[in-house]
């Protein structure tokens, strides 16, 4: 083999060595490499999504990663509920206080900012109000569609002073409108501080 022929073979192999991340040797980003090295973006994309530390329930909150998994039911003492959620969420509440202006009377609360607010009546867990991405075991949460919520047991919706209000599966909430594709804009369970 001549030196020129050898150099030509080397040049033919260069594109395979210089492919951009996410491209195969042909340079086509839509085609995937057969095997992605460990720790690559492709391996990270294939990893399962992290589980939620809490599940919204009509009768309280689920903690799936507790050992054993447990439900924190309404009427559980306030201190035990705050301790359980602090452990599940990995941080204490951002605010604890009392709201004396709630429609049904004053309620104590513990808030995890942008995640969830818990309410307490006479020292016991009475309700929750979702503020973030938490969902039920059925995948219902803020941003779910009306068609998803309608699958829950006992679904009913009505127009109230709050807007399009619904009840289903022990949950309550608001929809953006009456439309079939309307999204859930508020979601709560139990006794909370809802102003009507």
mmCIF file of C-alpha atoms in Angstrom:
data_model
loop_
_atom_site.group_PDB
_atom_site.id
_atom_site.type_symbol
_atom_site.label_atom_id
_atom_site.label_comp_id
_atom_site.label_asym_id
_atom_site.label_seq_id
_atom_site.Cartn_x
_atom_site.Cartn_y
_atom_site.Cartn_z
ATOM 1 C CA UNK A 1 0.000 0.000 0.000
ATOM 2 C CA UNK A 2 1.402 3.417 -0.921
ATOM 3 C CA UNK A 3 1.677 6.282 1.542
ATOM 4 C CA UNK A 4 -1.026 8.153 -0.416
ATOM 5 C CA UNK A 5 -3.492 5.258 -0.214
ATOM 6 C CA UNK A 6 -2.840 4.910 3.536
ATOM 7 C CA UNK A 7 -3.420 8.648 4.091
ATOM 8 C CA UNK A 8 -6.675 8.409 2.132
ATOM 9 C CA UNK A 9 -7.906 5.623 4.381
ATOM 10 C CA UNK A 10 -7.092 7.724 7.456
ATOM 11 C CA UNK A 11 -9.011 10.692 6.081
ATOM 12 C CA UNK A 12 -12.066 8.517 5.422
ATOM 13 C CA UNK A 13 -12.122 7.544 9.090
ATOM 14 C CA UNK A 14 -11.996 11.126 10.437
ATOM 15 C CA UNK A 15 -15.736 11.957 10.269
ATOM 16 C CA UNK A 16 -16.506 9.083 12.637
ATOM 17 C CA UNK A 17 -14.064 10.517 15.170
ATOM 18 C CA UNK A 18 -15.392 14.066 14.991
ATOM 19 C CA UNK A 19 -19.141 13.487 15.210
ATOM 20 C CA UNK A 20 -20.881 15.959 17.504
ATOM 21 C CA UNK A 21 -22.547 14.692 20.690
ATOM 22 C CA UNK A 22 -25.982 13.318 19.769
ATOM 23 C CA UNK A 23 -24.940 12.595 16.178
ATOM 24 C CA UNK A 24 -23.907 9.289 14.694
ATOM 25 C CA UNK A 25 -20.952 8.953 12.347
ATOM 26 C CA UNK A 26 -23.097 10.033 9.397
ATOM 27 C CA UNK A 27 -23.654 13.432 11.036
ATOM 28 C CA UNK A 28 -27.426 12.847 11.197
ATOM 29 C CA UNK A 29 -28.653 13.987 14.644
ATOM 30 C CA UNK A 30 -31.912 12.050 14.207
ATOM 31 C CA UNK A 31 -30.060 8.737 13.986
ATOM 32 C CA UNK A 32 -28.868 7.308 17.293
ATOM 33 C CA UNK A 33 -25.717 5.429 18.089
ATOM 34 C CA UNK A 34 -26.278 1.785 18.950
ATOM 35 C CA UNK A 35 -24.575 1.998 22.339
ATOM 36 C CA UNK A 36 -24.354 5.111 24.481
ATOM 37 C CA UNK A 37 -21.491 5.256 26.953
ATOM 38 C CA UNK A 38 -22.417 5.217 30.638
ATOM 39 C CA UNK A 39 -23.025 8.714 31.975
ATOM 40 C CA UNK A 40 -23.895 10.134 28.548
ATOM 41 C CA UNK A 41 -26.914 12.359 27.865
ATOM 42 C CA UNK A 42 -28.668 9.455 26.152
ATOM 43 C CA UNK A 43 -28.271 7.295 29.254
ATOM 44 C CA UNK A 44 -29.581 10.123 31.447
ATOM 45 C CA UNK A 45 -32.611 10.609 29.206
ATOM 46 C CA UNK A 46 -33.458 6.909 29.497
ATOM 47 C CA UNK A 47 -33.335 7.013 33.322
ATOM 48 C CA UNK A 48 -36.739 6.808 35.034
ATOM 49 C CA UNK A 49 -38.197 10.015 36.464
ATOM 50 C CA UNK A 50 -37.776 10.546 40.196
ATOM 51 C CA UNK A 51 -40.716 9.486 42.331
ATOM 52 C CA UNK A 52 -42.727 12.136 44.118
ATOM 53 C CA UNK A 53 -42.099 12.259 47.881
ATOM 54 C CA UNK A 54 -45.845 12.807 48.498
ATOM 55 C CA UNK A 55 -49.088 11.617 46.926
ATOM 56 C CA UNK A 56 -52.246 13.676 47.205
ATOM 57 C CA UNK A 57 -55.111 11.657 48.689
ATOM 58 C CA UNK A 58 -58.760 12.468 49.297
ATOM 59 C CA UNK A 59 -58.340 11.395 52.930
ATOM 60 C CA UNK A 60 -54.879 12.880 53.566
ATOM 61 C CA UNK A 61 -51.423 12.435 52.024
ATOM 62 C CA UNK A 62 -49.455 9.379 50.954
ATOM 63 C CA UNK A 63 -45.739 8.994 51.662
ATOM 64 C CA UNK A 64 -44.618 6.275 49.221
ATOM 65 C CA UNK A 65 -40.962 6.205 50.290
ATOM 66 C CA UNK A 66 -41.666 5.777 54.012
ATOM 67 C CA UNK A 67 -40.786 2.362 55.390
ATOM 68 C CA UNK A 68 -43.374 0.967 55.223
ATOM 69 C CA UNK A 69 -45.233 3.352 52.837
ATOM 70 C CA UNK A 70 -47.942 5.169 54.741
ATOM 71 C CA UNK A 71 -50.935 7.457 54.586
ATOM 72 C CA UNK A 72 -51.012 10.534 56.813
ATOM 73 C CA UNK A 73 -54.758 10.715 57.428
ATOM 74 C CA UNK A 74 -56.837 13.724 58.359
ATOM 75 C CA UNK A 75 -57.212 14.042 62.163
ATOM 76 C CA UNK A 76 -53.550 13.040 62.716
ATOM 77 C CA UNK A 77 -51.963 15.332 65.355
ATOM 78 C CA UNK A 78 -50.287 18.426 63.909
ATOM 79 C CA UNK A 79 -46.781 17.725 65.271
ATOM 80 C CA UNK A 80 -46.726 14.200 63.788
ATOM 81 C CA UNK A 81 -47.873 15.470 60.375
ATOM 82 C CA UNK A 82 -45.256 18.244 60.210
ATOM 83 C CA UNK A 83 -42.551 15.796 61.280
ATOM 84 C CA UNK A 84 -43.609 13.250 58.622
ATOM 85 C CA UNK A 85 -43.680 15.846 55.826
ATOM 86 C CA UNK A 86 -40.398 17.435 56.904
ATOM 87 C CA UNK A 87 -38.785 14.006 56.586
ATOM 88 C CA UNK A 88 -40.511 13.192 53.255
ATOM 89 C CA UNK A 89 -39.737 16.561 51.626
ATOM 90 C CA UNK A 90 -36.262 16.873 53.128
ATOM 91 C CA UNK A 91 -36.868 20.306 54.610
ATOM 92 C CA UNK A 92 -39.022 21.977 57.276
ATOM 93 C CA UNK A 93 -41.992 24.174 56.366
ATOM 94 C CA UNK A 94 -41.109 27.643 55.107
ATOM 95 C CA UNK A 95 -43.896 29.173 57.175
ATOM 96 C CA UNK A 96 -46.082 28.067 60.086
ATOM 97 C CA UNK A 97 -48.917 30.235 61.390
ATOM 98 C CA UNK A 98 -52.618 30.796 61.737
ATOM 99 C CA UNK A 99 -55.174 32.333 59.409
ATOM 100 C CA UNK A 100 -58.122 33.646 61.389
ATOM 101 C CA UNK A 101 -59.972 34.818 58.262
ATOM 102 C CA UNK A 102 -60.811 31.436 56.706
ATOM 103 C CA UNK A 103 -64.425 31.010 55.635
ATOM 104 C CA UNK A 104 -65.211 28.222 58.134
ATOM 105 C CA UNK A 105 -63.247 29.805 60.988
ATOM 106 C CA UNK A 106 -59.591 30.153 61.889
ATOM 107 C CA UNK A 107 -57.143 27.433 60.817
ATOM 108 C CA UNK A 108 -53.492 26.851 61.632
ATOM 109 C CA UNK A 109 -51.236 26.105 58.668
ATOM 110 C CA UNK A 110 -47.797 24.855 57.675
ATOM 111 C CA UNK A 111 -46.575 25.847 54.217
ATOM 112 C CA UNK A 112 -43.852 24.353 52.054
ATOM 113 C CA UNK A 113 -43.496 27.216 49.558
ATOM 114 C CA UNK A 114 -44.487 26.394 45.967
ATOM 115 C CA UNK A 115 -45.288 22.797 46.984
ATOM 116 C CA UNK A 116 -48.104 22.336 49.499
ATOM 117 C CA UNK A 117 -49.914 24.008 52.389
ATOM 118 C CA UNK A 118 -51.340 21.907 55.213
ATOM 119 C CA UNK A 119 -54.213 23.041 57.439
ATOM 120 C CA UNK A 120 -54.946 22.112 61.043
ATOM 121 C CA UNK A 121 -58.109 22.469 63.077
ATOM 122 C CA UNK A 122 -58.025 22.039 66.848
ATOM 123 C CA UNK A 123 -54.486 20.648 66.664
ATOM 124 C CA UNK A 124 -55.218 17.987 64.025
ATOM 125 C CA UNK A 125 -54.572 17.697 60.268
ATOM 126 C CA UNK A 126 -57.715 18.888 58.456
ATOM 127 C CA UNK A 127 -56.705 19.498 54.830
ATOM 128 C CA UNK A 128 -54.114 20.297 52.180
ATOM 129 C CA UNK A 129 -53.835 22.725 49.275
ATOM 130 C CA UNK A 130 -51.485 21.785 46.415
ATOM 131 C CA UNK A 131 -49.179 24.566 45.232
ATOM 132 C CA UNK A 132 -46.790 22.714 42.946
ATOM 133 C CA UNK A 133 -46.267 19.490 41.000
ATOM 134 C CA UNK A 134 -47.602 16.917 43.493
ATOM 135 C CA UNK A 135 -50.148 14.447 42.107
ATOM 136 C CA UNK A 136 -52.563 11.736 43.191
ATOM 137 C CA UNK A 137 -51.913 8.036 42.538
ATOM 138 C CA UNK A 138 -54.058 8.541 39.394
ATOM 139 C CA UNK A 139 -51.746 11.323 38.194
ATOM 140 C CA UNK A 140 -54.176 14.170 38.937
ATOM 141 C CA UNK A 141 -52.588 17.474 39.881
ATOM 142 C CA UNK A 142 -52.413 21.117 38.899
ATOM 143 C CA UNK A 143 -52.523 21.289 35.105
ATOM 144 C CA UNK A 144 -54.471 18.030 34.646
ATOM 145 C CA UNK A 145 -57.349 18.229 32.169
ATOM 146 C CA UNK A 146 -61.042 18.073 32.986
ATOM 147 C CA UNK A 147 -61.275 14.814 31.020
ATOM 148 C CA UNK A 148 -58.709 13.268 33.409
ATOM 149 C CA UNK A 149 -60.594 14.476 36.499
ATOM 150 C CA UNK A 150 -63.924 13.240 35.121
ATOM 151 C CA UNK A 151 -62.579 9.657 35.373
ATOM 152 C CA UNK A 152 -62.483 9.902 39.184
ATOM 153 C CA UNK A 153 -65.349 8.454 41.224
ATOM 154 C CA UNK A 154 -68.254 10.788 41.924
ATOM 155 C CA UNK A 155 -67.135 13.608 39.612
ATOM 156 C CA UNK A 156 -69.398 16.655 39.706
ATOM 157 C CA UNK A 157 -68.791 20.245 38.643
ATOM 158 C CA UNK A 158 -70.712 23.462 39.199
ATOM 159 C CA UNK A 159 -70.280 27.165 38.792
ATOM 160 C CA UNK A 160 -69.602 28.846 42.137
ATOM 161 C CA UNK A 161 -68.293 32.188 43.335
ATOM 162 C CA UNK A 162 -64.813 30.700 42.808
ATOM 163 C CA UNK A 163 -65.407 29.701 39.169
ATOM 164 C CA UNK A 164 -65.839 26.188 37.750
ATOM 165 C CA UNK A 165 -65.541 24.115 40.915
ATOM 166 C CA UNK A 166 -65.374 20.318 40.986
ATOM 167 C CA UNK A 167 -65.452 17.468 43.478
ATOM 168 C CA UNK A 168 -64.262 13.947 42.697
ATOM 169 C CA UNK A 169 -62.633 11.063 44.527
ATOM 170 C CA UNK A 170 -62.454 13.011 47.789
ATOM 171 C CA UNK A 171 -60.706 15.926 46.056
ATOM 172 C CA UNK A 172 -61.925 19.443 45.345
ATOM 173 C CA UNK A 173 -60.613 22.042 42.972
ATOM 174 C CA UNK A 174 -61.118 24.582 40.237
ATOM 175 C CA UNK A 175 -61.035 24.267 36.454
ATOM 176 C CA UNK A 176 -60.013 27.112 34.153
ATOM 177 C CA UNK A 177 -63.421 26.949 32.413
ATOM 178 C CA UNK A 178 -66.346 24.676 31.521
ATOM 179 C CA UNK A 179 -64.562 23.440 28.389
ATOM 180 C CA UNK A 180 -63.734 19.695 28.116
ATOM 181 C CA UNK A 181 -60.009 20.449 27.843
ATOM 182 C CA UNK A 182 -59.963 22.946 30.735
ATOM 183 C CA UNK A 183 -57.032 22.554 33.125
ATOM 184 C CA UNK A 184 -57.078 22.183 36.916
ATOM 185 C CA UNK A 185 -55.972 25.527 38.374
ATOM 186 C CA UNK A 186 -56.475 24.737 42.085
ATOM 187 C CA UNK A 187 -56.592 21.433 43.963
ATOM 188 C CA UNK A 188 -57.282 20.701 47.619
ATOM 189 C CA UNK A 189 -58.476 18.000 49.983
ATOM 190 C CA UNK A 190 -60.288 18.145 53.316
ATOM 191 C CA UNK A 191 -60.967 21.395 55.190
ATOM 192 C CA UNK A 192 -58.844 24.267 53.914
ATOM 193 C CA UNK A 193 -58.917 28.035 53.788
ATOM 194 C CA UNK A 194 -61.106 28.651 50.724
ATOM 195 C CA UNK A 195 -62.675 32.103 50.441
ATOM 196 C CA UNK A 196 -66.091 32.075 48.814
#
